[in-house]
PDB file of C-alpha atoms in Angstrom:
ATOM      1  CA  UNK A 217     -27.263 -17.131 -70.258  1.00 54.00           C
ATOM      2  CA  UNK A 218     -29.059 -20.450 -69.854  1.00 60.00           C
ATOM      3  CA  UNK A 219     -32.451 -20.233 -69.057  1.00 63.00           C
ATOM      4  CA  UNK A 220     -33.287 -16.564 -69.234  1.00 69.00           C
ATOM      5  CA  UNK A 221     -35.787 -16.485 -72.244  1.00 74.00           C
ATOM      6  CA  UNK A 222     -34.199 -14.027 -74.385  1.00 78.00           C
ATOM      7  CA  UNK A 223     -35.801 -13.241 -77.743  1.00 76.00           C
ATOM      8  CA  UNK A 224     -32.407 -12.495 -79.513  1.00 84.00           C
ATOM      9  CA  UNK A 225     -29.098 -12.735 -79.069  1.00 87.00           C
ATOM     10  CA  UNK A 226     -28.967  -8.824 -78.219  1.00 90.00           C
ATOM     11  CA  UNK A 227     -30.922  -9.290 -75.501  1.00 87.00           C
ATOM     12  CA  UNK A 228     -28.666 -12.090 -73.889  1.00 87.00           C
ATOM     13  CA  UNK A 229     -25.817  -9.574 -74.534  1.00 91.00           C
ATOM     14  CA  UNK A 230     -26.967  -6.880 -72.872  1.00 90.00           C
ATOM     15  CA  UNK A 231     -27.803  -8.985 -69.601  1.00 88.00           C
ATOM     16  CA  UNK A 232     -24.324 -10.553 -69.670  1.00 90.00           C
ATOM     17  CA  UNK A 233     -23.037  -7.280 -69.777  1.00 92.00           C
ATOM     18  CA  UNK A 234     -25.190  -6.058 -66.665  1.00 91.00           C
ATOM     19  CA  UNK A 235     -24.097  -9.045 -65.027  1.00 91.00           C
ATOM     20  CA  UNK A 236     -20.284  -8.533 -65.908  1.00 93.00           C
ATOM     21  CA  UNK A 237     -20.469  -5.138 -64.028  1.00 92.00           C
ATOM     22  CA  UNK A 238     -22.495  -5.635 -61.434  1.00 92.00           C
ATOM     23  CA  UNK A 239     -19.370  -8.768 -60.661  1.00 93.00           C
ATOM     24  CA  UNK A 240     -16.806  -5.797 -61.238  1.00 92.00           C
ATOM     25  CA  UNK A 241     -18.780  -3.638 -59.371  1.00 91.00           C
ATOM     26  CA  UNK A 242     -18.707  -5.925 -56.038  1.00 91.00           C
ATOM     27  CA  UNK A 243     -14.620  -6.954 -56.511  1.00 93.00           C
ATOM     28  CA  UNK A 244     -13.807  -4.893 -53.634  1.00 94.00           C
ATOM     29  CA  UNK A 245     -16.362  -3.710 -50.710  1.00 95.00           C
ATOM     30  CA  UNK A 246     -15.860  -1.631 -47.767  1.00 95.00           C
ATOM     31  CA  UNK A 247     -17.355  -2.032 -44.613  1.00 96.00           C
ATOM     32  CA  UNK A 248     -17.467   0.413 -42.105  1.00 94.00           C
ATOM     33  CA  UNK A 249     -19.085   2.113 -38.967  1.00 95.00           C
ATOM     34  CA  UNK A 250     -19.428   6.001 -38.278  1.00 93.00           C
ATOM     35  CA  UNK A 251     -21.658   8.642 -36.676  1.00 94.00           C
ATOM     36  CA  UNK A 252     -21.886  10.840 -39.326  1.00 92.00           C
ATOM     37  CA  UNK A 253     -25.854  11.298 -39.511  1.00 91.00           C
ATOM     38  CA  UNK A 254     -25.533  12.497 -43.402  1.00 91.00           C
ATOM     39  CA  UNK A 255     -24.360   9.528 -44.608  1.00 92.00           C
ATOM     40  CA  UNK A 256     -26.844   7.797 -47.437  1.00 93.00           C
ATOM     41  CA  UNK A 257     -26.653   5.899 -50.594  1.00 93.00           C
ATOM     42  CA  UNK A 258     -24.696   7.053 -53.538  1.00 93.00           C
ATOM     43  CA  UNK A 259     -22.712   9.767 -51.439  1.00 93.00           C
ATOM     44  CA  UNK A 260     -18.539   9.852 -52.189  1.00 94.00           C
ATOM     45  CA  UNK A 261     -16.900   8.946 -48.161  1.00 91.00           C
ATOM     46  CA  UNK A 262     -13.217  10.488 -48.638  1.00 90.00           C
ATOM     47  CA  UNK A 263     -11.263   9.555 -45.701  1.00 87.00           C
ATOM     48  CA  UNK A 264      -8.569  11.072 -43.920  1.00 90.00           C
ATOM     49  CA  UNK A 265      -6.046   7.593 -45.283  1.00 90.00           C
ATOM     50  CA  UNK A 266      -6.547   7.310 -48.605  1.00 90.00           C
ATOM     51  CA  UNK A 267      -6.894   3.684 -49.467  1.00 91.00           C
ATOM     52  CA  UNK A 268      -5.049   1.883 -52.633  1.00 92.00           C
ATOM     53  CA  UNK A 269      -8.064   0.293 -53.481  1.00 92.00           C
ATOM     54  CA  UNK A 270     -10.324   3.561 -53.518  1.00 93.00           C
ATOM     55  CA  UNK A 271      -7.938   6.507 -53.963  1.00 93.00           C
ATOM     56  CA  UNK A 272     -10.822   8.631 -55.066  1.00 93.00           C
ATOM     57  CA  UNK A 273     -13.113   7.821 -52.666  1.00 93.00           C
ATOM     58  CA  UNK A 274     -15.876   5.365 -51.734  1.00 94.00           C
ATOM     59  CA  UNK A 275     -19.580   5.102 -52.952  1.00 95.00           C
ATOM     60  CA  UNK A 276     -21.972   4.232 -50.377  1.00 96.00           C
ATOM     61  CA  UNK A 277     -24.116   1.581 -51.650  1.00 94.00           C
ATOM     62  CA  UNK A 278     -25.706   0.496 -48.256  1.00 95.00           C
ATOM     63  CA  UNK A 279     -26.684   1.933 -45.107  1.00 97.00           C
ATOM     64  CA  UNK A 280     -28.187   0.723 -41.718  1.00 96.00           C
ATOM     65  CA  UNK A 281     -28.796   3.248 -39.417  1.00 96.00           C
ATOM     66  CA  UNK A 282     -29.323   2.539 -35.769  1.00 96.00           C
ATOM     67  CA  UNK A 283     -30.391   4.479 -32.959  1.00 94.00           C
ATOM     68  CA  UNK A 284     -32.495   4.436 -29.332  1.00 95.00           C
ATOM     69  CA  UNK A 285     -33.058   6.421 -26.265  1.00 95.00           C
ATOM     70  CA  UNK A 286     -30.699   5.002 -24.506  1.00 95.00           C
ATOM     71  CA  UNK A 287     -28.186   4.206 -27.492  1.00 94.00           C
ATOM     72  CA  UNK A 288     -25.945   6.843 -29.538  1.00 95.00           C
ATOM     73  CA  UNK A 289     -26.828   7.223 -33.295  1.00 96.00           C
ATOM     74  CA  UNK A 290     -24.782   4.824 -35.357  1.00 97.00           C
ATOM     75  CA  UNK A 291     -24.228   3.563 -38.511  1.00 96.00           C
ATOM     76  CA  UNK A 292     -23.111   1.044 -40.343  1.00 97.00           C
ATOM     77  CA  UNK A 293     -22.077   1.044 -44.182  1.00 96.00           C
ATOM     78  CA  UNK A 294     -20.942  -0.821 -47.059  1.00 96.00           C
ATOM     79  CA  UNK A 295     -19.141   1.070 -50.069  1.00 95.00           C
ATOM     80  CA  UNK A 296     -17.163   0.207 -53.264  1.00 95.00           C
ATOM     81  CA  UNK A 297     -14.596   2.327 -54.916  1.00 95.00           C
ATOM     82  CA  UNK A 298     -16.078   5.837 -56.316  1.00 94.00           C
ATOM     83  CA  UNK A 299     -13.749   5.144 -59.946  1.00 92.00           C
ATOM     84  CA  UNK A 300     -16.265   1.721 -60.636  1.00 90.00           C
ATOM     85  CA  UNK A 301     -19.689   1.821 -62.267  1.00 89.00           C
ATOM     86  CA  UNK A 302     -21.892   0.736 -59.493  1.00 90.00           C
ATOM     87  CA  UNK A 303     -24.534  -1.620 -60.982  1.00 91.00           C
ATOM     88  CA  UNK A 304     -27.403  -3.750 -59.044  1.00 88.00           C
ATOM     89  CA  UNK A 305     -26.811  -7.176 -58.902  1.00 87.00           C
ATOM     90  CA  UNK A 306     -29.594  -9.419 -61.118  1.00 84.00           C
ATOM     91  CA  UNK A 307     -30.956 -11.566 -58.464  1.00 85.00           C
ATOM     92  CA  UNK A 308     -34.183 -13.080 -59.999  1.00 81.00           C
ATOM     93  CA  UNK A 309     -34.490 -15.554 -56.814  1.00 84.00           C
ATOM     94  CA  UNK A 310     -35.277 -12.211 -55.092  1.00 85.00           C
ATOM     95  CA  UNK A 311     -38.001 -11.600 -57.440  1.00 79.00           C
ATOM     96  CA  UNK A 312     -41.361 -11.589 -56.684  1.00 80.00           C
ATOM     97  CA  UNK A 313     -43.139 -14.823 -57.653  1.00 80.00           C
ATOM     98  CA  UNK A 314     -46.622 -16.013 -58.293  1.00 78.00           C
ATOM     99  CA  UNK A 315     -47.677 -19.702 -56.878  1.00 79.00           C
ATOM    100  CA  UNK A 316     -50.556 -21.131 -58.026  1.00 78.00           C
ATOM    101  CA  UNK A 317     -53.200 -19.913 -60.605  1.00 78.00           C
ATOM    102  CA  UNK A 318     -55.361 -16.472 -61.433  1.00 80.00           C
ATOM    103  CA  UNK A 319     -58.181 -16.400 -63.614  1.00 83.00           C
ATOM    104  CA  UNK A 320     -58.238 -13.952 -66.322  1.00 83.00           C
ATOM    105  CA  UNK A 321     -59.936 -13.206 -69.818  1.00 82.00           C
ATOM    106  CA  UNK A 322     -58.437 -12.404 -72.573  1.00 83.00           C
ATOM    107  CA  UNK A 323     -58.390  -8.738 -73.485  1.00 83.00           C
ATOM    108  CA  UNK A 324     -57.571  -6.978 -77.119  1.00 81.00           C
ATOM    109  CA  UNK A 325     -57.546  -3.409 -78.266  1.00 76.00           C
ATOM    110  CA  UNK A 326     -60.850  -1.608 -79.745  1.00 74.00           C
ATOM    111  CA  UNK A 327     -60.711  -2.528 -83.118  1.00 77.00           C
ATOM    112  CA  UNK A 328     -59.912  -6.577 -82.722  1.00 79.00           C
ATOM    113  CA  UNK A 329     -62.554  -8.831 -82.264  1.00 80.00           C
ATOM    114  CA  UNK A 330     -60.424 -11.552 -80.844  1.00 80.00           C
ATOM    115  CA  UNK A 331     -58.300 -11.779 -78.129  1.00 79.00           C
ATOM    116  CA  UNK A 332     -55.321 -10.038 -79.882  1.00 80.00           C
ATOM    117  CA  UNK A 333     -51.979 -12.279 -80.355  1.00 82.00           C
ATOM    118  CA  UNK A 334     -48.457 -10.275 -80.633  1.00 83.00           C
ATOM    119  CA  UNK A 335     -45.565 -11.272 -82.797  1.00 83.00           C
ATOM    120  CA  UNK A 336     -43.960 -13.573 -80.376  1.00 80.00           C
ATOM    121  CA  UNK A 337     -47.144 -14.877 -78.752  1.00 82.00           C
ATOM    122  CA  UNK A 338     -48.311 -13.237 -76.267  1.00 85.00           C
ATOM    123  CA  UNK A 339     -51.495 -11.806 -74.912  1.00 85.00           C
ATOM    124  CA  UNK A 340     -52.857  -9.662 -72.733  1.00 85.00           C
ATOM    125  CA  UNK A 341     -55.576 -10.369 -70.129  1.00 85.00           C
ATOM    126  CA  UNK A 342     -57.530  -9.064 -67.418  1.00 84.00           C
ATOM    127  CA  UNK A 343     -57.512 -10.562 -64.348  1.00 84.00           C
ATOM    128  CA  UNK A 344     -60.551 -10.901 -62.286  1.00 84.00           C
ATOM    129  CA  UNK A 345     -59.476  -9.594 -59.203  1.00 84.00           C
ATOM    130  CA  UNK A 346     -58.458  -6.516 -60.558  1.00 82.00           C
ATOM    131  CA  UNK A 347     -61.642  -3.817 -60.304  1.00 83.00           C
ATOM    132  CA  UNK A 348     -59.293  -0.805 -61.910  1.00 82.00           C
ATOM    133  CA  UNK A 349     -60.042   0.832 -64.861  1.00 83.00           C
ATOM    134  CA  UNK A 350     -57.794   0.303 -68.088  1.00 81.00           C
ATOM    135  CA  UNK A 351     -57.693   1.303 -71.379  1.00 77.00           C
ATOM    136  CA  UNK A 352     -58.493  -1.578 -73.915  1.00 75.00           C
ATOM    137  CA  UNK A 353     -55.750  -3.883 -74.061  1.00 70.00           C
ATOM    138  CA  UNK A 354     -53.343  -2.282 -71.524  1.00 74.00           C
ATOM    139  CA  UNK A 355     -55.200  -4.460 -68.639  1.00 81.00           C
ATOM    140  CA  UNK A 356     -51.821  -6.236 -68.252  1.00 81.00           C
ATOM    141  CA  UNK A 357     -48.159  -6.622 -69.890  1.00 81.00           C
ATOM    142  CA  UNK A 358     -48.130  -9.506 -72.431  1.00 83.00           C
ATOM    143  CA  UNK A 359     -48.677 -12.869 -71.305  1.00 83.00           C
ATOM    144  CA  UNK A 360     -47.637 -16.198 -72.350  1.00 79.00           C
ATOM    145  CA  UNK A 361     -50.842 -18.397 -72.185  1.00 73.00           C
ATOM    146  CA  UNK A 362     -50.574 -21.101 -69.944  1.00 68.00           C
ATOM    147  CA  UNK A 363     -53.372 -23.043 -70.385  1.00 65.00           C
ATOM    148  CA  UNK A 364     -57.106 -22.160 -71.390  1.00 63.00           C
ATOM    149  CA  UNK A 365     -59.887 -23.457 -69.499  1.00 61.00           C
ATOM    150  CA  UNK A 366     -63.089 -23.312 -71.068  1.00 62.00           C
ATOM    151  CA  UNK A 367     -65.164 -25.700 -68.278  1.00 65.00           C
ATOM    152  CA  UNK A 368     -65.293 -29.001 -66.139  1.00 69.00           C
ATOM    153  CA  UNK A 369     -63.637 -32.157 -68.419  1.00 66.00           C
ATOM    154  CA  UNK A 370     -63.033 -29.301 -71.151  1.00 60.00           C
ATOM    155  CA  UNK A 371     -59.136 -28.594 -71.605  1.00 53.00           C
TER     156      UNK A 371
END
């Protein structure tokens, strides 16, 4: 998959694969309303017409539950059929993102001197606004460098 920064073919298998089910997993999708106040994520809905698409059952995969003083409780549901593999979908444009830049030094376990450097390149760092305590060198998951910064007109 284009542009996904896989380290070996492997990896861009598996994700293809994820991403092959998770398109399977969403071919059909049932929408529906009820009042049944039990009704969550991952439960099996069997209805009294069993439907061609779903004839054992639906999966809830998303729930909105509404409710006021002056309102009934109601709900509102999307399912797919209960024989599929329900899989997320991989949405990275829902992932969180980082704009700008964060200052960090360069950590390494106890017995490197040097900011240690893993097999594909990576390091890990410790980022200044962070106050926790960590053990040497698990401060952060590996990092590509970006770019170091060692001082005004020095890059």
């Amino acid at each position: 998959i284009y542009g996904t920064h896989h380290l070996d073919q492997q990896g861009a298998k598996w994700e293809a694969q994820l991403r092959h089910e998770a398109a399977i997993a969403r071919q059909v999708v049932f929408e529906g309303e009820s009042t049944v106040a039990a009704l969550q994520c991952a439960r099996v809905l069997e209805t009294d017409v069993v439907l061609p698409d779903a004839p054992k059952g639906q999966v809830i995969i998303e729930v909105t539950h509404r409710g006021a003083r002056d309102k009934s409780y109601t709900n509102s549901y999307k399912a797919i059929p209960a024989d599929r593999r329900f899989r997320l979908e991989i949405r990275p444009d829902t992932w969180p993102k980082i704009a700008g830049t964060l200052s960090a030094r360069v950590c390494s376990p106890d017995k490197y001197t040097y900011g240690y450097l893993n097999s594909v390149g990576y390091y890990v760092v410790r980022f200044d606004v962070d106050f926790a305590d960590w053990p040497k060198g698990g401060e952060s998951v590996p990092l590509r460098l970006a770019k170091p910064f060692a001082g005004k007109l020095q890059t």
